[in-house]
Tab-separated table of C-alpha atoms in Angstrom:
chain	number	residue	atom	x	y	z
A	110	MET	CA	-10.568	26.452	-24.060
A	111	THR	CA	-10.568	26.322	-27.839
A	112	ALA	CA	-8.162	23.960	-29.527
A	113	SER	CA	-6.294	25.527	-32.424
A	114	PRO	CA	-5.503	23.344	-35.496
A	115	GLU	CA	-1.892	23.069	-34.309
A	116	ARG	CA	-3.011	21.960	-30.880
A	117	ARG	CA	-5.446	19.486	-32.345
A	118	ARG	CA	-2.543	17.916	-34.255
A	119	ASN	CA	-0.493	17.784	-31.054
A	120	TRP	CA	-3.374	16.181	-29.191
A	121	THR	CA	-3.822	13.612	-31.956
A	122	ILE	CA	-0.132	12.790	-31.668
A	123	ALA	CA	-0.443	12.568	-27.913
A	124	ALA	CA	-3.342	10.174	-28.229
A	125	ALA	CA	-1.149	7.863	-30.297
A	126	LEU	CA	1.268	7.795	-27.391
A	127	SER	CA	-1.268	6.134	-25.140
A	128	GLY	CA	-0.877	2.787	-26.890
A	129	VAL	CA	2.871	3.030	-26.485
A	130	LEU	CA	2.722	3.939	-22.795
A	131	VAL	CA	0.558	0.982	-21.779
A	132	VAL	CA	3.496	-1.412	-22.176
A	133	VAL	CA	5.161	-0.036	-19.050
A	134	ALA	CA	2.443	0.210	-16.433
A	135	ALA	CA	4.509	-1.745	-13.894
A	136	PRO	CA	8.029	-0.893	-13.021
A	137	LEU	CA	15.321	-1.737	-12.398
A	138	LEU	CA	17.226	-2.989	-9.702
A	139	ALA	CA	19.067	-0.381	-7.633
A	140	TYR	CA	17.469	2.694	-6.167
A	141	LEU	CA	19.861	5.614	-6.216
A	142	GLY	CA	17.361	7.844	-4.487
A	143	TRP	CA	17.969	10.981	-2.580
A	144	ASN	CA	21.668	11.513	-3.285
A	145	VAL	CA	20.655	13.294	-6.484
A	146	LEU	CA	18.938	16.047	-4.533
A	147	GLN	CA	20.794	19.314	-4.420
A	148	ASP	CA	19.560	20.050	-0.920
A	149	SER	CA	19.645	16.606	0.643
A	150	LYS	CA	19.511	16.368	4.429
A	151	ALA	CA	22.736	14.552	5.257
A	152	GLY	CA	22.527	12.330	8.318
A	153	THR	CA	18.732	11.999	8.320
A	154	GLN	CA	17.664	8.423	8.990
A	155	VAL	CA	15.398	7.028	6.266
A	156	ASP	CA	13.803	3.606	6.249
A	157	VAL	CA	14.970	1.282	3.510
A	158	LEU	CA	12.000	0.451	1.321
A	159	ASP	CA	11.384	-2.532	-0.887
A	160	GLU	CA	12.219	-1.930	-4.517
A	161	ILE	CA	10.014	-2.602	-7.534
A	162	ALA	CA	12.064	-2.936	-10.695
A	163	PHE	CA	11.171	-1.448	-14.042
A	164	PRO	CA	10.924	-4.036	-16.834
A	165	SER	CA	14.107	-4.611	-18.818
A	166	THR	CA	13.736	-2.849	-22.165
A	167	PRO	CA	17.071	-2.828	-24.063
A	168	THR	CA	17.607	0.071	-26.455
A	169	ALA	CA	19.490	0.559	-29.717
A	170	MET	CA	20.206	3.208	-32.339
A	171	MET	CA	20.294	2.624	-36.075
A	172	ALA	CA	21.749	5.351	-38.295
A	173	ILE	CA	21.670	4.999	-42.070
A	174	VAL	CA	24.106	7.200	-43.982
A	175	ASP	CA	24.579	8.311	-47.577
A	176	GLN	CA	27.821	8.302	-49.561
A	177	ASP	CA	28.940	11.484	-47.773
A	178	ASN	CA	28.469	9.997	-44.269
A	179	LEU	CA	25.483	12.239	-43.699
A	180	VAL	CA	22.923	10.575	-41.418
A	181	ILE	CA	19.958	10.259	-43.735
A	182	ALA	CA	17.660	8.060	-41.629
A	183	LEU	CA	17.785	7.672	-37.855
A	184	ALA	CA	15.838	5.479	-35.468
A	185	VAL	CA	15.904	4.649	-31.770
A	186	MET	CA	14.498	1.212	-30.966
A	187	VAL	CA	13.228	-0.254	-27.714
A	188	LEU	CA	12.465	-3.923	-27.116
A	189	ALA	CA	9.147	-4.839	-25.600
A	190	PRO	CA	9.289	-6.027	-21.967
A	191	ARG	CA	9.783	-9.745	-21.495
A	192	PRO	CA	6.459	-11.429	-20.722
A	193	ASP	CA	8.118	-13.593	-18.038
A	194	ASP	CA	11.540	-14.733	-16.837
A	195	GLN	CA	11.585	-17.694	-19.208
A	196	THR	CA	10.470	-15.966	-22.415
A	197	PRO	CA	12.863	-13.718	-24.387
A	198	ALA	CA	11.759	-10.251	-25.406
A	199	ARG	CA	10.281	-10.228	-28.892
A	200	GLY	CA	9.097	-7.196	-30.808
A	201	GLY	CA	9.133	-3.594	-29.696
A	202	THR	CA	8.986	-0.009	-30.932
A	203	LEU	CA	10.977	1.826	-33.602
A	204	VAL	CA	10.977	5.595	-33.089
A	205	ILE	CA	11.813	7.651	-36.180
A	206	VAL	CA	14.041	10.605	-35.263
A	207	PRO	CA	14.052	13.637	-37.600
A	208	THR	CA	17.638	14.070	-38.778
A	209	ASN	CA	17.365	17.855	-38.836
A	210	ALA	CA	16.872	17.986	-35.057
A	211	THR	CA	19.420	20.266	-33.433
A	212	THR	CA	21.967	18.758	-31.071
A	213	ALA	CA	22.350	22.053	-29.202
A	214	GLN	CA	21.322	21.615	-25.565
A	215	THR	CA	22.044	25.143	-24.339
A	216	ALA	CA	22.078	28.614	-25.856
A	217	ALA	CA	25.879	28.464	-25.879
A	218	ASP	CA	25.966	25.391	-28.117
A	219	THR	CA	26.351	25.784	-31.870
A	220	PRO	CA	23.058	24.796	-33.529
A	221	LEU	CA	23.832	21.848	-35.807
A	222	PRO	CA	21.554	19.069	-37.107
A	223	ILE	CA	22.093	15.557	-35.808
A	224	SER	CA	22.570	14.489	-39.437
A	225	ASP	CA	26.088	16.028	-39.137
A	226	SER	CA	27.010	14.261	-35.875
A	227	LEU	CA	28.816	11.342	-37.509
A	228	ILE	CA	30.909	13.699	-39.639
A	229	ASN	CA	31.706	15.943	-36.695
A	230	GLY	CA	32.251	13.394	-33.931
A	231	GLY	CA	32.455	9.914	-35.406
A	232	GLU	CA	30.299	7.040	-34.201
A	233	GLU	CA	30.942	7.868	-30.549
A	234	GLY	CA	29.856	11.464	-31.088
A	235	LEU	CA	26.723	10.395	-32.931
A	236	ARG	CA	25.772	7.992	-30.164
A	237	ALA	CA	26.314	10.651	-27.504
A	238	ASP	CA	24.205	13.151	-29.419
A	239	VAL	CA	21.354	10.676	-29.865
A	240	GLU	CA	21.438	9.738	-26.178
A	241	SER	CA	21.324	13.418	-25.257
A	242	LEU	CA	18.537	14.198	-27.715
A	243	MET	CA	16.349	11.233	-26.769
A	244	ARG	CA	17.172	11.220	-23.029
A	245	VAL	CA	18.037	7.501	-22.938
A	246	THR	CA	21.140	5.364	-22.574
A	247	LEU	CA	21.697	3.220	-25.661
A	248	ASN	CA	22.707	-0.416	-25.211
A	249	HIS	CA	23.612	-0.967	-28.862
A	250	ASP	CA	24.207	1.167	-31.931
A	251	VAL	CA	25.119	0.752	-35.570
A	252	VAL	CA	25.870	2.920	-38.594
A	253	LEU	CA	24.814	1.424	-41.928
A	254	ASP	CA	25.482	2.494	-45.489
A	255	GLN	CA	23.083	1.553	-48.270
A	256	THR	CA	24.643	-1.879	-48.821
A	257	ALA	CA	24.626	-2.745	-45.116
A	258	ALA	CA	21.021	-1.522	-44.743
A	259	ALA	CA	19.967	-3.793	-47.613
A	260	ALA	CA	21.715	-6.734	-45.937
A	261	LEU	CA	19.887	-6.008	-42.671
A	262	LEU	CA	16.505	-6.101	-44.437
A	263	GLN	CA	17.381	-9.018	-46.730
A	264	PRO	CA	15.793	-11.797	-44.619
A	265	LEU	CA	12.383	-10.084	-44.778
A	266	GLY	CA	12.072	-10.463	-48.536
A	267	ASP	CA	9.797	-8.072	-50.444
A	268	ILE	CA	8.449	-5.173	-48.374
A	269	PRO	CA	5.000	-3.666	-49.098
A	270	VAL	CA	5.338	0.116	-49.189
A	271	SER	CA	2.931	2.931	-49.963
A	272	LEU	CA	5.154	5.740	-51.196
A	273	PRO	CA	3.620	9.205	-50.610
A	274	ASP	CA	5.847	10.901	-53.207
A	275	ASN	CA	8.185	10.057	-56.047
A	276	VAL	CA	11.573	8.961	-54.715
A	277	VAL	CA	14.247	11.118	-56.299
A	278	ASN	CA	17.993	10.800	-55.814
A	279	VAL	CA	20.855	13.036	-56.859
A	280	SER	CA	23.847	11.583	-58.729
A	281	PRO	CA	27.480	12.587	-58.087
A	282	ASP	CA	27.368	14.770	-61.211
A	283	GLY	CA	24.412	16.700	-59.784
A	284	SER	CA	21.726	15.206	-62.020
A	285	THR	CA	18.604	13.713	-60.460
A	286	THR	CA	16.940	10.363	-61.082
A	287	THR	CA	13.468	9.189	-60.131
A	288	LEU	CA	13.979	5.808	-58.478
A	289	PHE	CA	10.334	5.003	-57.736
A	290	VAL	CA	7.020	6.708	-58.376
A	291	ALA	CA	4.457	7.427	-55.684
A	292	GLY	CA	1.927	4.722	-54.890
A	293	ASP	CA	1.638	1.189	-53.559
A	294	THR	CA	4.491	-1.099	-54.470
A	295	GLU	CA	6.652	-3.917	-53.208
A	296	LEU	CA	10.305	-3.132	-52.661
A	297	THR	CA	13.126	-5.607	-52.482
A	298	PRO	CA	15.453	-5.066	-49.501
A	299	THR	CA	17.927	-3.447	-51.908
A	300	ASP	CA	15.218	-1.120	-53.211
A	301	ALA	CA	14.084	-0.251	-49.671
A	302	ALA	CA	17.639	0.667	-48.695
A	303	ALA	CA	17.900	2.823	-51.812
A	304	VAL	CA	14.737	4.680	-50.795
A	305	LEU	CA	16.065	5.258	-47.266
A	306	THR	CA	19.293	6.752	-48.608
A	307	ALA	CA	17.849	8.710	-51.530
A	308	ARG	CA	18.246	12.453	-51.156
A	309	VAL	CA	18.133	15.697	-53.088
A	310	PRO	CA	20.147	18.428	-51.290
A	311	THR	CA	17.384	21.004	-51.730
A	312	GLU	CA	14.782	18.706	-50.162
A	313	THR	CA	14.016	19.295	-46.480
A	314	VAL	CA	13.956	16.546	-43.887
A	315	ALA	CA	10.270	17.273	-43.277
A	316	LYS	CA	9.640	16.525	-46.955
A	317	ARG	CA	11.596	13.243	-46.772
A	318	LEU	CA	10.166	11.930	-43.495
A	319	PRO	CA	6.870	10.614	-44.914
A	320	THR	CA	8.842	8.433	-47.345
A	321	VAL	CA	11.124	7.159	-44.561
A	322	ARG	CA	8.027	6.468	-42.495
A	323	ALA	CA	6.480	4.529	-45.369
A	324	VAL	CA	9.484	2.208	-45.545
A	325	TRP	CA	9.491	1.473	-41.810
A	326	ASN	CA	5.737	0.927	-41.853
A	327	GLY	CA	6.314	-1.561	-44.657
A	328	VAL	CA	8.986	-3.297	-42.597
A	329	ALA	CA	6.563	-3.591	-39.685
A	330	GLN	CA	3.949	-5.042	-42.030
A	331	ALA	CA	6.463	-7.556	-43.397
A	332	VAL	CA	7.368	-8.593	-39.839
A	333	GLY	CA	3.717	-9.084	-38.925
A	334	ALA	CA	3.254	-11.014	-35.698
A	335	GLY	CA	6.951	-11.858	-35.691
A	336	PHE	CA	9.692	-12.845	-38.088
A	337	GLN	CA	11.655	-16.005	-37.226
A	338	PRO	CA	10.889	-15.832	-33.475
A	339	GLN	CA	12.993	-18.943	-32.902
A	340	THR	CA	16.135	-16.865	-33.535
A	341	ALA	CA	15.518	-14.715	-30.448
A	342	THR	CA	16.643	-16.962	-27.614
A	343	SER	CA	19.006	-14.945	-25.413
A	344	THR	CA	17.796	-13.274	-22.232
A	345	THR	CA	19.579	-10.033	-23.110
A	346	PRO	CA	20.740	-9.164	-26.649
A	347	ALA	CA	24.496	-9.600	-26.917
A	348	ASP	CA	25.059	-7.163	-29.783
A	349	PHE	CA	23.176	-5.136	-32.362
A	350	ASN	CA	22.479	-8.113	-34.636
A	351	ASP	CA	21.064	-10.044	-31.701
A	352	PHE	CA	18.997	-6.995	-30.742
A	353	MET	CA	17.476	-6.885	-34.232
A	354	ALA	CA	16.714	-10.596	-34.075
A	355	HIS	CA	14.669	-9.910	-30.926
A	356	LEU	CA	13.000	-6.807	-32.351
A	357	LEU	CA	11.904	-8.502	-35.563
A	358	ALA	CA	10.808	-11.666	-33.741
A	359	GLY	CA	7.602	-9.964	-32.624
A	360	PRO	CA	5.268	-7.165	-33.702
A	361	VAL	CA	7.060	-3.881	-34.386
A	362	GLN	CA	5.315	-0.623	-33.565
A	363	ILE	CA	6.459	2.369	-35.613
A	364	PHE	CA	6.319	5.737	-33.857
A	365	SER	CA	6.784	8.503	-36.389
A	366	ASP	CA	5.170	11.574	-34.845
A	367	LEU	CA	8.230	13.309	-33.435
A	368	SER	CA	8.818	16.477	-35.419
A	369	ALA	CA	11.368	19.261	-35.271
A	370	ALA	CA	9.931	22.774	-35.091
A	371	PRO	CA	11.963	24.910	-37.549
A	372	LEU	CA	14.575	27.225	-36.059
A	373	THR	CA	14.885	30.660	-37.599
A	374	GLY	CA	16.618	33.977	-37.056
A	375	THR	CA	19.375	34.101	-34.447
A	376	ASN	CA	18.607	30.491	-33.469
A	377	ASN	CA	19.700	29.409	-36.945
A	378	PRO	CA	22.169	32.021	-38.222
A	379	ASN	CA	23.356	29.892	-41.155
A	380	GLY	CA	19.851	29.156	-42.432
A	381	LEU	CA	20.228	25.358	-42.135
A	382	ASP	CA	17.437	22.822	-42.383
A	383	LEU	CA	17.310	22.759	-38.601
A	384	GLY	CA	14.617	22.224	-35.997
A	385	ARG	CA	14.101	21.525	-32.310
A	386	LEU	CA	12.321	18.500	-30.903
A	387	ASP	CA	9.649	19.110	-28.299
A	388	VAL	CA	11.460	17.860	-25.196
A	389	ALA	CA	8.237	17.100	-23.357
A	390	SER	CA	7.049	14.842	-26.184
A	391	VAL	CA	10.396	13.022	-26.221
A	392	VAL	CA	10.412	12.525	-22.446
A	393	LEU	CA	6.762	11.449	-22.405
A	394	LEU	CA	7.421	8.858	-25.097
A	395	MET	CA	10.734	7.459	-23.865
A	396	SER	CA	9.826	7.379	-20.165
A	397	GLY	CA	6.864	5.222	-21.130
A	398	LEU	CA	8.865	2.933	-23.402
A	399	ALA	CA	12.167	2.585	-21.535
A	400	PRO	CA	12.153	3.947	-17.949
A	401	SER	CA	15.135	1.764	-17.025
A	402	ALA	CA	17.208	3.554	-19.697
A	403	MET	CA	16.147	7.139	-18.946
A	404	ILE	CA	18.782	9.816	-18.357
A	405	ALA	CA	18.234	12.368	-15.584
A	406	PRO	CA	20.096	15.473	-16.813
A	407	ASN	CA	19.224	17.733	-13.884
A	408	ALA	CA	20.732	17.353	-10.391
A	409	THR	CA	17.340	17.794	-8.748
A	410	VAL	CA	14.295	15.617	-8.138
A	411	SER	CA	13.327	12.679	-10.355
A	412	PHE	CA	9.670	11.784	-10.781
A	413	ARG	CA	7.417	8.961	-11.869
A	414	ILE	CA	3.936	9.956	-13.037
A	415	GLU	CA	0.913	7.687	-12.735
A	416	ASN	CA	-2.145	9.106	-14.482
A	417	GLY	CA	-5.347	7.106	-14.375
A	418	VAL	CA	-7.794	9.897	-15.257
A	419	THR	CA	-10.425	8.984	-17.800
A	420	GLN	CA	-11.943	11.024	-20.585
A	421	ALA	CA	-15.068	11.317	-18.478
A	422	ASP	CA	-13.021	12.849	-15.640
A	423	ILE	CA	-11.524	15.365	-18.060
A	424	ASP	CA	-14.885	16.291	-19.543
A	425	ALA	CA	-16.345	16.734	-16.065
A	426	ALA	CA	-13.545	19.185	-15.249
A	427	GLY	CA	-14.602	21.339	-18.201
A	428	LEU	CA	-11.479	20.766	-20.281
A	429	VAL	CA	-12.195	20.749	-24.011
A	430	GLY	CA	-10.135	18.906	-26.606
A	431	VAL	CA	-7.917	17.298	-23.944
A	432	THR	CA	-7.114	13.593	-23.612
A	433	PRO	CA	-5.615	11.663	-20.672
A	434	VAL	CA	-2.253	11.675	-22.434
A	435	ASP	CA	-2.476	15.459	-22.804
A	436	VAL	CA	-2.839	15.665	-19.030
A	437	THR	CA	0.309	13.595	-18.539
A	438	LYS	CA	2.177	15.724	-21.053
A	439	ASN	CA	1.084	18.898	-19.300
A	440	LEU	CA	2.510	17.556	-16.030
A	441	VAL	CA	5.733	16.526	-17.761
A	442	GLN	CA	6.027	20.060	-19.133
A	443	ARG	CA	5.621	21.607	-15.705
A	444	ILE	CA	8.268	19.356	-14.183
A	445	LEU	CA	10.748	19.992	-16.991
A	446	PHE	CA	10.177	23.744	-16.813
A	447	LEU	CA	11.121	23.615	-13.133
A	448	GLN	CA	14.280	21.648	-13.993
A	449	GLY	CA	13.041	18.349	-12.644
A	450	ASN	CA	13.534	14.936	-14.244
A	451	VAL	CA	10.866	12.512	-15.434
A	452	ILE	CA	11.991	8.887	-15.300
A	453	SER	CA	8.763	6.976	-15.791
A	454	VAL	CA	5.160	7.556	-16.836
A	455	SER	CA	2.264	5.143	-16.631
A	456	PRO	CA	-1.373	5.399	-17.825
A	457	GLN	CA	-2.372	3.128	-14.954
A	458	ILE	CA	-2.451	3.734	-11.209
A	459	PHE	CA	0.020	1.382	-9.559
A	460	THR	CA	1.404	2.893	-6.344
A	461	PRO	CA	-1.754	3.413	-4.216
A	462	ALA	CA	-2.856	0.260	-2.458
A	463	ASP	CA	-6.429	0.659	-3.688
A	464	LYS	CA	-5.368	1.559	-7.273
A	465	VAL	CA	-8.127	4.197	-7.305
A	466	LEU	CA	-7.949	7.670	-8.833
A	467	PRO	CA	-7.536	10.142	-5.932
A	468	ASP	CA	-9.534	13.342	-5.643
A	469	THR	CA	-6.325	15.191	-4.722
A	470	THR	CA	-3.048	14.727	-6.573
A	471	THR	CA	-0.938	12.562	-4.295
A	472	LEU	CA	2.846	12.568	-3.917
A	473	TYR	CA	4.460	9.421	-2.571
A	474	THR	CA	7.727	10.483	-0.968
A	475	THR	CA	9.578	10.286	2.318
A	476	GLY	CA	8.183	12.947	4.627
A	477	ASN	CA	11.596	14.400	5.458
A	478	TYR	CA	11.778	15.964	2.015
A	479	GLU	CA	8.349	17.272	1.174
A	480	ALA	CA	8.693	20.725	2.782
A	481	THR	CA	12.012	21.712	1.252
A	482	GLN	CA	13.163	20.020	-1.907
A	483	LEU	CA	9.654	19.639	-3.345
A	484	GLU	CA	8.240	23.068	-2.545
A	485	THR	CA	9.120	24.505	-5.963
A	486	PHE	CA	7.322	21.646	-7.668
A	487	THR	CA	4.300	21.347	-5.386
A	488	ASN	CA	3.562	25.046	-5.799
A	489	ALA	CA	3.014	24.355	-9.506
A	490	LEU	CA	0.806	21.266	-9.163
A	491	GLY	CA	-2.355	22.676	-7.676
A	492	GLU	CA	-3.754	21.018	-4.555
A	493	VAL	CA	-1.608	18.078	-3.404
A	494	SER	CA	-1.323	15.669	-0.496
A	495	PHE	CA	1.598	13.562	0.712
A	496	VAL	CA	1.728	9.866	1.503
A	497	GLU	CA	4.645	7.894	2.897
A	498	PRO	CA	5.581	5.245	0.292
A	499	THR	CA	5.696	1.549	1.113
A	500	PHE	CA	8.037	0.754	-1.776
A	501	GLN	CA	10.248	2.596	-4.237
A	502	PHE	CA	11.262	2.569	-7.882
A	503	PRO	CA	14.855	2.810	-9.122
A	504	LEU	CA	16.097	6.351	-9.796
A	505	VAL	CA	12.714	7.773	-8.736
A	506	ASP	CA	12.499	10.187	-5.798
A	507	VAL	CA	8.796	11.035	-5.985
A	508	VAL	CA	5.781	9.262	-7.471
A	509	ILE	CA	3.001	11.635	-8.532
A	510	VAL	CA	-0.424	10.045	-8.773
A	511	VAL	CA	-2.546	12.509	-10.717
A	512	GLY	CA	-5.795	13.406	-9.024
A	513	LYS	CA	-8.929	15.255	-10.044
A	514	SER	CA	-7.469	18.379	-8.415
A	515	TYR	CA	-4.879	18.541	-11.187
A	516	LEU	CA	-7.644	18.656	-13.788
A	517	ALA	CA	-9.238	21.505	-11.879
A	518	ASP	CA	-5.905	23.343	-11.862
A	519	MET	CA	-5.532	22.843	-15.617
A	520	ALA	CA	-9.069	24.104	-16.194
A	521	GLU	CA	-8.477	27.165	-14.015
A	522	LYS	CA	-5.311	28.110	-15.878
A	523	ALA	CA	-6.953	27.462	-19.255
A	524	ALA	CA	-9.791	29.808	-18.320
A	525	THR	CA	-7.488	32.654	-17.256
A	526	THR	CA	-4.830	32.400	-19.975
A	527	PRO	CA	-5.358	33.375	-23.631
A	528	ASP	CA	-5.050	30.548	-26.138
A	529	THR	CA	-1.754	31.019	-27.968
A	530	ALA	CA	0.020	29.061	-30.663
A	531	ASP	CA	2.961	26.841	-29.754
A	532	THR	CA	5.985	28.968	-30.550
A	533	GLY	CA	8.636	26.663	-29.170
A	534	ASP	CA	9.701	29.453	-26.793
A	535	SER	CA	11.795	27.861	-24.069
A	536	THR	CA	10.720	30.574	-21.625
A	537	THR	CA	7.029	29.613	-21.760
A	538	ASP	CA	5.757	28.435	-18.379
A	539	PRO	CA	3.019	25.793	-18.762
A	540	THR	CA	1.876	26.323	-15.191
A	541	VAL	CA	0.471	29.695	-16.217
A	542	GLY	CA	-0.172	29.163	-19.903
A	543	SER	CA	-1.172	26.784	-22.615
A	544	SER	CA	-1.230	23.085	-21.831
A	545	GLU	CA	0.631	22.535	-25.081
A	546	ALA	CA	3.485	24.963	-24.388
A	547	THR	CA	6.840	23.686	-25.540
A	548	ILE	CA	9.324	23.362	-22.712
A	549	GLU	CA	13.058	23.242	-23.216
A	550	THR	CA	15.475	22.608	-20.371
A	551	ALA	CA	18.817	24.385	-20.260
A	552	ALA	CA	20.746	21.430	-18.889
A	553	THR	CA	23.323	19.688	-21.009
A	554	VAL	CA	22.848	15.923	-20.930
A	555	THR	CA	26.010	13.988	-20.217
A	556	SER	CA	26.250	10.344	-21.122
């Protein structure tokens, strides 16, 4: 299998995910289980298993708007898991969301960028759209104008920023002004907010994102190991301001590799600056960061994936240019294509008692269900075996522990399928095609 330049970029992005996913190797409180299955066997007696909770990882959305209420910078944030019951959560991850990402979830929906969500639906509509787009429930949210954004950053003082381009802003009369020139500089909080809200109407979101990324990277650098950690004392953040106190009290990881593939033709009849996020990348990222907040949009089976394969295992299977995270993403794609849900992913093997990579991909699920509800999925996973679980995770129906047989299945399909570019075609089936196929589900997420 030969990796195209586009695939190589995707694999590089996927590799960056591995550091993010490690924070949630161990798994919330109530298991909702089999009542989500469309074909559940009513009246069947099932043993009640012990539950292992996912770590508490509160979430929040921060939208920064310009003078026209257009969302100009958007981020979803997740607190790091608490190290123990006595220590508050400090630090976490800030995920930059491209504001030209379409909010359309089905072919019947009007394709509009999420930058318009506040104008079209108010704060409630924006929150709902972000939850739908990112597949997570948000605990807190805020909309900030330039002044409010500056106030939020004010305690950090000067922020070191490496601007990739000149920062240009348009005035109400239509004239443009260069606010800052490209290069290394230190921005005051007021200056940083001005950069985040600067915009020229003819400039695409893809062109602006590197500058937005530079500001958030500078914020993370200013925070360092933690800014005023003594201010983060509550067990659970009470509001958005308290959430930010916890986030900034520890190291902040900036994830900026989500991108929106441009929509053209009939998918974008008005020729807007509009793109579609790769759903598999979003689910892979968020199910690693915040499994307790994940939304399951499909009324079918919900999965947890544990993938402990090493690079040596992948190389031995004959897969070229593939990383362990690529393997997890490929499995996520297959599940989403078949209308399943992914609640949690882990780069460590947790469920098997011996914690050892199995030769055969193993599904931990109650035996009453494996022959019916799971048949559609197991037919797409290569060789599998079933094991009765001894415990369960909340919202998870089946735990898949990736085995070497899955690598063999990937290698077989790679050898028999021509290498094609990622077109973003929602009809592409990754079980018979490229491991980097983009999968879109047709379900509308309800929050």
